Amino acid sequence: MSLTGPYDPDNIFAKIIRGEMPAVKVYEDDRVLAFMDVFPQAEGHLLVISKASQARNLLEAEPEAVEDLALASQRLARAATKALQCDGITVTQFNGTAAGQTVFHLHFHVIPRWADRPLAGHASGKMEDSAVLQGLADRIAAAL
Ligand code: 5GP
């Protein structure tokens, strides 16, 4: 899919918001949802998605949605750092297929980093066990 085009209401994240697909949730309010990435690039990899916007990417997003996600990402990054004692933390997002975007619903990645652990590939690799993800989600949620 290109950088422009219609929003698909049946994308994976829209289904997670509607409860039609499972997700290991860490935080939720009426405007944002944070849950564990099922193909984590590092231990504790979180996705922070907008519940209020139908923007597919940052370029289309309303200012309020950007504010929601930036503040929630900061809060989740602080909690993940505290809970997992990581050495650093990446907060990023991708816009358009050419940039690596694979799910076309506005979201940020929050990825804990350790000096001695290489980053796994983006949206590829091994699907993590849900019990492992739940354990990490519980630890991060407790640090919010
Ligand atoms: P993007 O490539 O759009 O920036 O990020 C999409 C992310 O969603 C990827 O990191 C990918 O691993 C993750 N992902 C894809 N499908 C699912 C899913 O069904 N559940 C969860 N929790 N994450 C998913």
Short mmCIF file of N, CA and C and ligand atoms in Angstrom, two decimals:
data_model
loop_
_atom_site.label_atom_id
_atom_site.label_comp_id
_atom_site.label_asym_id
_atom_site.label_seq_id
_atom_site.Cartn_x
_atom_site.Cartn_y
_atom_site.Cartn_z
N MET A 1 0.85 -1.20 0.00
CA MET A 1 0.00 0.00 0.00
C MET A 1 0.88 1.25 0.00
N SER A 2 0.44 2.27 -0.67
CA SER A 2 1.25 3.49 -0.80
C SER A 2 1.03 4.41 0.40
N LEU A 3 1.63 5.55 0.31
CA LEU A 3 1.53 6.54 1.38
C LEU A 3 0.16 7.20 1.38
N THR A 4 -0.55 7.13 0.27
CA THR A 4 -1.88 7.73 0.19
C THR A 4 -2.90 6.65 -0.18
N GLY A 5 -4.15 6.90 0.19
CA GLY A 5 -5.19 5.92 -0.12
C GLY A 5 -6.18 5.83 1.01
N PRO A 6 -7.22 5.03 0.84
CA PRO A 6 -8.26 4.96 1.87
C PRO A 6 -7.81 4.17 3.10
N TYR A 7 -8.38 4.52 4.25
CA TYR A 7 -8.18 3.76 5.49
C TYR A 7 -8.97 2.46 5.39
N ASP A 8 -8.34 1.34 5.72
CA ASP A 8 -9.02 0.05 5.71
C ASP A 8 -9.55 -0.26 7.12
N PRO A 9 -10.86 -0.21 7.34
CA PRO A 9 -11.40 -0.45 8.69
C PRO A 9 -11.22 -1.88 9.17
N ASP A 10 -10.76 -2.76 8.29
CA ASP A 10 -10.53 -4.15 8.69
C ASP A 10 -9.04 -4.46 8.87
N ASN A 11 -8.20 -3.42 9.02
CA ASN A 11 -6.79 -3.70 9.30
C ASN A 11 -6.66 -4.32 10.70
N ILE A 12 -5.53 -4.98 10.95
CA ILE A 12 -5.35 -5.75 12.19
C ILE A 12 -5.56 -4.89 13.44
N PHE A 13 -5.04 -3.67 13.43
CA PHE A 13 -5.13 -2.85 14.64
C PHE A 13 -6.57 -2.39 14.88
N ALA A 14 -7.32 -2.11 13.81
CA ALA A 14 -8.73 -1.75 13.97
C ALA A 14 -9.49 -2.92 14.59
N LYS A 15 -9.14 -4.14 14.19
CA LYS A 15 -9.79 -5.33 14.76
C LYS A 15 -9.42 -5.51 16.23
N ILE A 16 -8.18 -5.19 16.58
CA ILE A 16 -7.76 -5.27 17.99
C ILE A 16 -8.55 -4.25 18.81
N ILE A 17 -8.70 -3.04 18.31
CA ILE A 17 -9.46 -2.01 19.03
C ILE A 17 -10.90 -2.48 19.26
N ARG A 18 -11.49 -3.10 18.24
CA ARG A 18 -12.89 -3.55 18.36
C ARG A 18 -13.03 -4.86 19.13
N GLY A 19 -11.90 -5.45 19.52
CA GLY A 19 -11.94 -6.71 20.26
C GLY A 19 -12.18 -7.92 19.38
N GLU A 20 -11.99 -7.76 18.09
CA GLU A 20 -12.20 -8.88 17.16
C GLU A 20 -10.94 -9.73 16.99
N MET A 21 -9.81 -9.17 17.43
CA MET A 21 -8.52 -9.90 17.42
C MET A 21 -7.91 -9.75 18.80
N PRO A 22 -7.23 -10.80 19.31
CA PRO A 22 -6.64 -10.71 20.64
C PRO A 22 -5.38 -9.84 20.63
N ALA A 23 -5.06 -9.27 21.78
CA ALA A 23 -3.80 -8.54 21.96
C ALA A 23 -3.47 -8.56 23.44
N VAL A 24 -2.18 -8.55 23.74
CA VAL A 24 -1.72 -8.48 25.13
C VAL A 24 -1.58 -7.00 25.48
N LYS A 25 -2.59 -6.48 26.17
CA LYS A 25 -2.67 -5.04 26.42
C LYS A 25 -1.84 -4.62 27.63
N VAL A 26 -1.30 -3.41 27.54
CA VAL A 26 -0.52 -2.84 28.64
C VAL A 26 -1.23 -1.63 29.22
N TYR A 27 -1.85 -0.84 28.35
CA TYR A 27 -2.53 0.39 28.80
C TYR A 27 -3.65 0.70 27.80
N GLU A 28 -4.76 1.21 28.31
CA GLU A 28 -5.85 1.63 27.42
C GLU A 28 -6.64 2.75 28.06
N ASP A 29 -6.99 3.77 27.27
CA ASP A 29 -7.98 4.75 27.69
C ASP A 29 -8.89 5.00 26.48
N ASP A 30 -9.65 6.09 26.50
CA ASP A 30 -10.61 6.27 25.41
C ASP A 30 -9.94 6.72 24.11
N ARG A 31 -8.66 7.11 24.14
CA ARG A 31 -8.00 7.63 22.93
C ARG A 31 -6.80 6.83 22.45
N VAL A 32 -6.18 6.06 23.34
CA VAL A 32 -5.01 5.28 22.93
C VAL A 32 -5.07 3.87 23.51
N LEU A 33 -4.36 2.97 22.84
CA LEU A 33 -4.21 1.59 23.32
C LEU A 33 -2.75 1.20 23.11
N ALA A 34 -2.15 0.61 24.15
CA ALA A 34 -0.78 0.10 24.05
C ALA A 34 -0.81 -1.40 24.30
N PHE A 35 -0.13 -2.15 23.44
CA PHE A 35 -0.10 -3.61 23.57
C PHE A 35 1.23 -4.13 23.06
N MET A 36 1.51 -5.39 23.38
CA MET A 36 2.79 -5.98 23.02
C MET A 36 2.80 -6.34 21.53
N ASP A 37 3.93 -6.03 20.87
CA ASP A 37 4.13 -6.47 19.48
C ASP A 37 4.34 -7.97 19.49
N VAL A 38 3.58 -8.67 18.68
CA VAL A 38 3.64 -10.13 18.68
C VAL A 38 4.89 -10.67 17.96
N PHE A 39 5.52 -9.81 17.15
CA PHE A 39 6.80 -10.15 16.50
C PHE A 39 7.85 -9.16 17.01
N PRO A 40 8.21 -9.25 18.30
CA PRO A 40 9.03 -8.20 18.91
C PRO A 40 10.43 -8.11 18.31
N GLN A 41 10.88 -6.86 18.15
CA GLN A 41 12.26 -6.64 17.70
C GLN A 41 13.23 -6.69 18.87
N ALA A 42 12.69 -6.58 20.08
CA ALA A 42 13.46 -6.72 21.31
C ALA A 42 12.46 -7.04 22.42
N GLU A 43 12.96 -7.55 23.53
CA GLU A 43 12.10 -7.84 24.68
C GLU A 43 11.36 -6.57 25.11
N GLY A 44 10.04 -6.67 25.28
CA GLY A 44 9.27 -5.53 25.75
C GLY A 44 8.80 -4.58 24.65
N HIS A 45 8.93 -4.99 23.38
CA HIS A 45 8.51 -4.14 22.24
C HIS A 45 7.01 -3.88 22.32
N LEU A 46 6.66 -2.59 22.41
CA LEU A 46 5.25 -2.17 22.53
C LEU A 46 4.80 -1.43 21.28
N LEU A 47 3.50 -1.48 21.04
CA LEU A 47 2.87 -0.66 20.00
C LEU A 47 1.88 0.26 20.69
N VAL A 48 1.90 1.52 20.32
CA VAL A 48 0.99 2.51 20.89
C VAL A 48 0.15 3.03 19.73
N ILE A 49 -1.16 2.75 19.77
CA ILE A 49 -2.01 3.06 18.62
C ILE A 49 -3.11 4.04 19.02
N SER A 50 -3.57 4.79 18.04
CA SER A 50 -4.68 5.73 18.28
C SER A 50 -6.01 5.00 18.17
N LYS A 51 -6.90 5.28 19.12
CA LYS A 51 -8.27 4.77 19.02
C LYS A 51 -9.21 5.82 18.45
N ALA A 52 -8.72 7.06 18.34
CA ALA A 52 -9.58 8.19 17.98
C ALA A 52 -9.42 8.61 16.53
N SER A 53 -8.37 8.13 15.85
CA SER A 53 -8.05 8.61 14.51
C SER A 53 -8.16 7.48 13.49
N GLN A 54 -8.54 7.84 12.28
CA GLN A 54 -8.49 6.89 11.17
C GLN A 54 -7.38 7.27 10.20
N ALA A 55 -6.36 7.98 10.73
CA ALA A 55 -5.17 8.24 9.92
C ALA A 55 -4.40 6.95 9.75
N ARG A 56 -3.83 6.75 8.58
CA ARG A 56 -3.01 5.56 8.37
C ARG A 56 -1.56 5.79 8.76
N ASN A 57 -1.19 7.07 8.85
CA ASN A 57 0.22 7.37 9.14
C ASN A 57 0.33 8.78 9.74
N LEU A 58 1.56 9.15 10.10
CA LEU A 58 1.80 10.44 10.76
C LEU A 58 1.46 11.62 9.86
N LEU A 59 1.64 11.45 8.57
CA LEU A 59 1.40 12.56 7.65
C LEU A 59 -0.08 12.96 7.62
N GLU A 60 -0.94 11.98 7.82
CA GLU A 60 -2.39 12.23 7.77
C GLU A 60 -2.99 12.58 9.14
N ALA A 61 -2.21 12.41 10.19
CA ALA A 61 -2.79 12.43 11.54
C ALA A 61 -3.19 13.82 12.00
N GLU A 62 -4.30 13.88 12.72
CA GLU A 62 -4.76 15.11 13.34
C GLU A 62 -3.78 15.47 14.48
N PRO A 63 -3.59 16.78 14.75
CA PRO A 63 -2.67 17.17 15.83
C PRO A 63 -2.99 16.50 17.17
N GLU A 64 -4.28 16.36 17.46
CA GLU A 64 -4.67 15.76 18.75
C GLU A 64 -4.21 14.30 18.83
N ALA A 65 -4.29 13.60 17.71
CA ALA A 65 -3.88 12.19 17.70
C ALA A 65 -2.37 12.08 17.87
N VAL A 66 -1.62 12.99 17.26
CA VAL A 66 -0.16 12.99 17.42
C VAL A 66 0.19 13.27 18.88
N GLU A 67 -0.51 14.22 19.46
CA GLU A 67 -0.27 14.56 20.87
C GLU A 67 -0.57 13.35 21.77
N ASP A 68 -1.71 12.71 21.53
CA ASP A 68 -2.07 11.52 22.31
C ASP A 68 -0.96 10.47 22.27
N LEU A 69 -0.49 10.19 21.05
CA LEU A 69 0.48 9.11 20.89
C LEU A 69 1.85 9.49 21.42
N ALA A 70 2.23 10.75 21.23
CA ALA A 70 3.54 11.18 21.75
C ALA A 70 3.57 11.10 23.27
N LEU A 71 2.52 11.58 23.92
CA LEU A 71 2.48 11.55 25.38
C LEU A 71 2.38 10.12 25.91
N ALA A 72 1.55 9.30 25.26
CA ALA A 72 1.43 7.91 25.70
C ALA A 72 2.73 7.16 25.47
N SER A 73 3.39 7.41 24.34
CA SER A 73 4.67 6.74 24.06
C SER A 73 5.71 7.13 25.09
N GLN A 74 5.74 8.40 25.47
CA GLN A 74 6.68 8.83 26.51
C GLN A 74 6.41 8.09 27.82
N ARG A 75 5.13 8.01 28.18
CA ARG A 75 4.76 7.35 29.43
C ARG A 75 5.10 5.86 29.40
N LEU A 76 4.79 5.22 28.29
CA LEU A 76 5.12 3.79 28.15
C LEU A 76 6.63 3.57 28.11
N ALA A 77 7.36 4.47 27.46
CA ALA A 77 8.83 4.34 27.40
C ALA A 77 9.42 4.46 28.80
N ARG A 78 8.91 5.40 29.57
CA ARG A 78 9.40 5.52 30.96
C ARG A 78 9.10 4.26 31.76
N ALA A 79 7.90 3.75 31.62
CA ALA A 79 7.51 2.55 32.37
C ALA A 79 8.33 1.34 31.94
N ALA A 80 8.53 1.17 30.64
CA ALA A 80 9.30 0.02 30.15
C ALA A 80 10.75 0.10 30.63
N THR A 81 11.31 1.30 30.62
CA THR A 81 12.70 1.48 31.08
C THR A 81 12.83 1.11 32.55
N LYS A 82 11.85 1.57 33.32
CA LYS A 82 11.87 1.28 34.76
C LYS A 82 11.66 -0.21 35.01
N ALA A 83 10.71 -0.81 34.31
CA ALA A 83 10.36 -2.21 34.56
C ALA A 83 11.44 -3.18 34.08
N LEU A 84 12.02 -2.90 32.91
CA LEU A 84 12.93 -3.86 32.29
C LEU A 84 14.40 -3.49 32.45
N GLN A 85 14.65 -2.30 33.03
CA GLN A 85 16.03 -1.86 33.26
C GLN A 85 16.86 -1.94 31.97
N CYS A 86 16.29 -1.46 30.86
CA CYS A 86 17.01 -1.46 29.58
C CYS A 86 18.05 -0.33 29.57
N ASP A 87 19.00 -0.43 28.62
CA ASP A 87 20.07 0.57 28.53
C ASP A 87 19.66 1.79 27.71
N GLY A 88 18.66 1.59 26.86
CA GLY A 88 18.16 2.67 26.01
C GLY A 88 16.77 2.29 25.53
N ILE A 89 16.11 3.18 24.80
CA ILE A 89 14.77 2.83 24.30
C ILE A 89 14.51 3.60 23.00
N THR A 90 14.08 2.88 21.98
CA THR A 90 13.78 3.47 20.68
C THR A 90 12.29 3.76 20.61
N VAL A 91 11.93 4.99 20.20
CA VAL A 91 10.54 5.33 19.92
C VAL A 91 10.50 5.75 18.46
N THR A 92 9.72 5.00 17.66
CA THR A 92 9.78 5.25 16.22
C THR A 92 8.46 4.91 15.55
N GLN A 93 8.34 5.30 14.30
CA GLN A 93 7.18 4.87 13.51
C GLN A 93 7.56 4.97 12.03
N PHE A 94 6.79 4.27 11.16
CA PHE A 94 7.09 4.13 9.74
C PHE A 94 5.89 4.61 8.93
N ASN A 95 6.15 5.26 7.83
CA ASN A 95 5.07 5.81 6.99
C ASN A 95 5.21 5.33 5.55
N GLY A 96 4.31 4.45 5.13
CA GLY A 96 4.33 3.93 3.76
C GLY A 96 5.18 2.68 3.64
N THR A 97 4.81 1.87 2.68
CA THR A 97 5.51 0.60 2.45
C THR A 97 7.01 0.80 2.24
N ALA A 98 7.36 1.84 1.50
CA ALA A 98 8.77 2.07 1.20
C ALA A 98 9.59 2.35 2.45
N ALA A 99 8.91 2.85 3.49
CA ALA A 99 9.58 3.15 4.76
C ALA A 99 9.53 1.96 5.72
N GLY A 100 8.85 0.89 5.33
CA GLY A 100 8.78 -0.30 6.18
C GLY A 100 7.46 -0.50 6.89
N GLN A 101 6.47 0.39 6.65
CA GLN A 101 5.17 0.24 7.33
C GLN A 101 4.44 -0.99 6.80
N THR A 102 3.87 -1.76 7.73
CA THR A 102 3.15 -2.98 7.33
C THR A 102 1.69 -2.98 7.80
N VAL A 103 1.36 -2.18 8.81
CA VAL A 103 -0.03 -2.06 9.26
C VAL A 103 -0.42 -0.59 9.14
N PHE A 104 -1.49 -0.32 8.37
CA PHE A 104 -1.79 1.05 7.97
C PHE A 104 -2.85 1.69 8.87
N HIS A 105 -2.46 1.75 10.16
CA HIS A 105 -3.25 2.42 11.20
C HIS A 105 -2.23 3.14 12.07
N LEU A 106 -2.46 4.43 12.33
CA LEU A 106 -1.47 5.26 13.04
C LEU A 106 -0.97 4.60 14.33
N HIS A 107 0.36 4.46 14.43
CA HIS A 107 0.96 3.87 15.64
C HIS A 107 2.42 4.24 15.80
N PHE A 108 2.87 4.15 17.05
CA PHE A 108 4.29 4.32 17.39
C PHE A 108 4.79 2.99 17.96
N HIS A 109 6.08 2.73 17.72
CA HIS A 109 6.77 1.61 18.35
C HIS A 109 7.58 2.13 19.53
N VAL A 110 7.55 1.39 20.64
CA VAL A 110 8.40 1.68 21.80
C VAL A 110 9.22 0.41 22.03
N ILE A 111 10.53 0.50 21.79
CA ILE A 111 11.38 -0.71 21.75
C ILE A 111 12.55 -0.58 22.72
N PRO A 112 12.48 -1.31 23.85
CA PRO A 112 13.61 -1.30 24.79
C PRO A 112 14.88 -1.84 24.10
N ARG A 113 16.03 -1.26 24.50
CA ARG A 113 17.29 -1.67 23.88
C ARG A 113 18.34 -1.96 24.96
N TRP A 114 19.18 -2.94 24.67
CA TRP A 114 20.30 -3.29 25.54
C TRP A 114 21.57 -3.23 24.72
N ALA A 115 22.63 -2.78 25.37
CA ALA A 115 23.89 -2.56 24.65
C ALA A 115 24.42 -3.84 24.02
N ASP A 116 24.15 -4.99 24.65
CA ASP A 116 24.73 -6.24 24.16
C ASP A 116 23.74 -7.12 23.40
N ARG A 117 22.59 -6.56 23.03
CA ARG A 117 21.58 -7.36 22.31
C ARG A 117 21.26 -6.70 20.97
N PRO A 118 21.48 -7.42 19.86
CA PRO A 118 21.14 -6.84 18.56
C PRO A 118 19.63 -6.74 18.38
N LEU A 119 19.21 -5.78 17.58
CA LEU A 119 17.78 -5.60 17.29
C LEU A 119 17.34 -6.65 16.26
N ALA A 120 16.22 -7.31 16.51
CA ALA A 120 15.69 -8.26 15.52
C ALA A 120 15.06 -7.48 14.37
N GLY A 121 14.77 -8.19 13.27
CA GLY A 121 14.20 -7.54 12.09
C GLY A 121 12.81 -6.98 12.36
N HIS A 122 12.43 -5.99 11.57
CA HIS A 122 11.14 -5.33 11.74
C HIS A 122 10.01 -6.15 11.10
N ALA A 123 8.94 -6.41 11.89
CA ALA A 123 7.76 -7.12 11.41
C ALA A 123 8.13 -8.44 10.73
N SER A 124 9.11 -9.11 11.29
CA SER A 124 9.53 -10.40 10.75
C SER A 124 10.01 -11.24 11.92
N GLY A 125 10.46 -12.43 11.61
CA GLY A 125 11.01 -13.25 12.69
C GLY A 125 9.96 -13.97 13.48
N LYS A 126 10.34 -14.34 14.69
CA LYS A 126 9.56 -15.28 15.49
C LYS A 126 8.38 -14.62 16.19
N MET A 127 7.24 -15.30 16.15
CA MET A 127 6.09 -14.84 16.94
C MET A 127 6.32 -15.24 18.39
N GLU A 128 6.21 -14.25 19.30
CA GLU A 128 6.49 -14.53 20.71
C GLU A 128 5.29 -15.22 21.36
N ASP A 129 5.60 -16.08 22.32
CA ASP A 129 4.59 -16.79 23.09
C ASP A 129 3.75 -15.80 23.91
N SER A 130 2.43 -16.00 23.93
CA SER A 130 1.56 -15.01 24.58
C SER A 130 1.79 -14.95 26.09
N ALA A 131 2.19 -16.07 26.71
CA ALA A 131 2.47 -16.04 28.16
C ALA A 131 3.70 -15.19 28.45
N VAL A 132 4.69 -15.25 27.58
CA VAL A 132 5.89 -14.41 27.75
C VAL A 132 5.50 -12.94 27.60
N LEU A 133 4.70 -12.65 26.57
CA LEU A 133 4.25 -11.26 26.36
C LEU A 133 3.42 -10.77 27.54
N GLN A 134 2.58 -11.64 28.08
CA GLN A 134 1.74 -11.23 29.22
C GLN A 134 2.60 -10.89 30.43
N GLY A 135 3.66 -11.68 30.66
CA GLY A 135 4.56 -11.41 31.78
C GLY A 135 5.23 -10.04 31.64
N LEU A 136 5.68 -9.73 30.43
CA LEU A 136 6.30 -8.43 30.18
C LEU A 136 5.29 -7.30 30.33
N ALA A 137 4.08 -7.52 29.78
CA ALA A 137 3.02 -6.50 29.87
C ALA A 137 2.69 -6.19 31.33
N ASP A 138 2.62 -7.23 32.15
CA ASP A 138 2.31 -7.03 33.57
C ASP A 138 3.37 -6.19 34.26
N ARG A 139 4.65 -6.49 33.94
CA ARG A 139 5.75 -5.74 34.57
C ARG A 139 5.73 -4.28 34.13
N ILE A 140 5.48 -4.04 32.84
CA ILE A 140 5.47 -2.65 32.34
C ILE A 140 4.26 -1.91 32.90
N ALA A 141 3.11 -2.57 32.91
CA ALA A 141 1.90 -1.92 33.42
C ALA A 141 2.08 -1.54 34.90
N ALA A 142 2.77 -2.39 35.65
CA ALA A 142 2.97 -2.11 37.08
C ALA A 142 3.86 -0.89 37.29
N ALA A 143 4.65 -0.53 36.27
CA ALA A 143 5.57 0.61 36.39
C ALA A 143 4.96 1.90 35.83
N LEU A 144 3.74 1.84 35.35
CA LEU A 144 3.09 3.05 34.78
C LEU A 144 2.75 4.05 35.88
P1 5GP B 1 4.57 -1.25 11.10
O1 5GP B 1 5.34 -2.17 10.19
O2 5GP B 1 3.25 -0.93 10.48
O3 5GP B 1 5.34 -0.04 11.52
O4 5GP B 1 4.31 -2.03 12.45
C1 5GP B 1 3.37 -3.02 12.58
C2 5GP B 1 3.79 -3.89 13.74
O5 5GP B 1 2.70 -4.72 14.08
C3 5GP B 1 4.97 -4.81 13.44
O6 5GP B 1 6.04 -4.54 14.35
C4 5GP B 1 4.42 -6.22 13.61
O7 5GP B 1 5.34 -7.08 14.24
C5 5GP B 1 3.20 -5.98 14.46
N1 5GP B 1 2.10 -6.91 14.25
C6 5GP B 1 1.66 -7.42 13.08
N2 5GP B 1 0.57 -8.19 13.27
C7 5GP B 1 0.32 -8.16 14.60
C8 5GP B 1 -0.68 -8.78 15.40
O8 5GP B 1 -1.59 -9.49 14.95
N3 5GP B 1 -0.62 -8.53 16.75
C9 5GP B 1 0.34 -7.73 17.29
N4 5GP B 1 0.30 -7.56 18.62
N5 5GP B 1 1.31 -7.14 16.56
C10 5GP B 1 1.29 -7.35 15.22
#
